[in-house]
């Protein structure tokens, strides 16, 4: 796993216990699942808009925000980023159509 991703996941996990007035991540956790999902949805929309606009810097910035908030959601559900990387690794060699069809069985 990327060192940056690893470090970020550790910090996010630590911030679960922080004071919501002192930590943005703690404020998300304090707001509960709905607050985390709302923020993740906002970031997903902003990423789509950046992609539509085609501005490279905006795409990078918004995707970083999307990934960050995805990590917050994972930590909220006690899912390690490595679990996601393992799932992506499992999918190597499968067509996207085949993988999706296998999920619904």
Steps between C-alpha positions, in 0.01 A plus 500: 500500500617850428687657790284811469182295506624303799596810698175674416294198607686491833440869564131468412469207740669701778271797443193290578570570867591869461292796610260595217581867564869434435484252212309506173506119484369474856220742410399269217498199733311697762233578239455131430453298185267749333748787535781285360284382209380854426858625480607203287210564264593868472858407416385245241287765329786751509728238343249435223469874432879535493521208257239657278693828504820325404726717716783269605576680828134502605467130419804423715381718789145366499609139461732542800201627700289208379765246595549665839131490583479142372772412751294666774200284404716187499641578845151576629405145398827347629613410149872529430608652168698183435170313479400718204840454338465123545160514329644695208784249477248215495333658199814499285449277201120521515301708262290764671187341359598157633587636843169686528300196388673286764404747776128457448509121542 
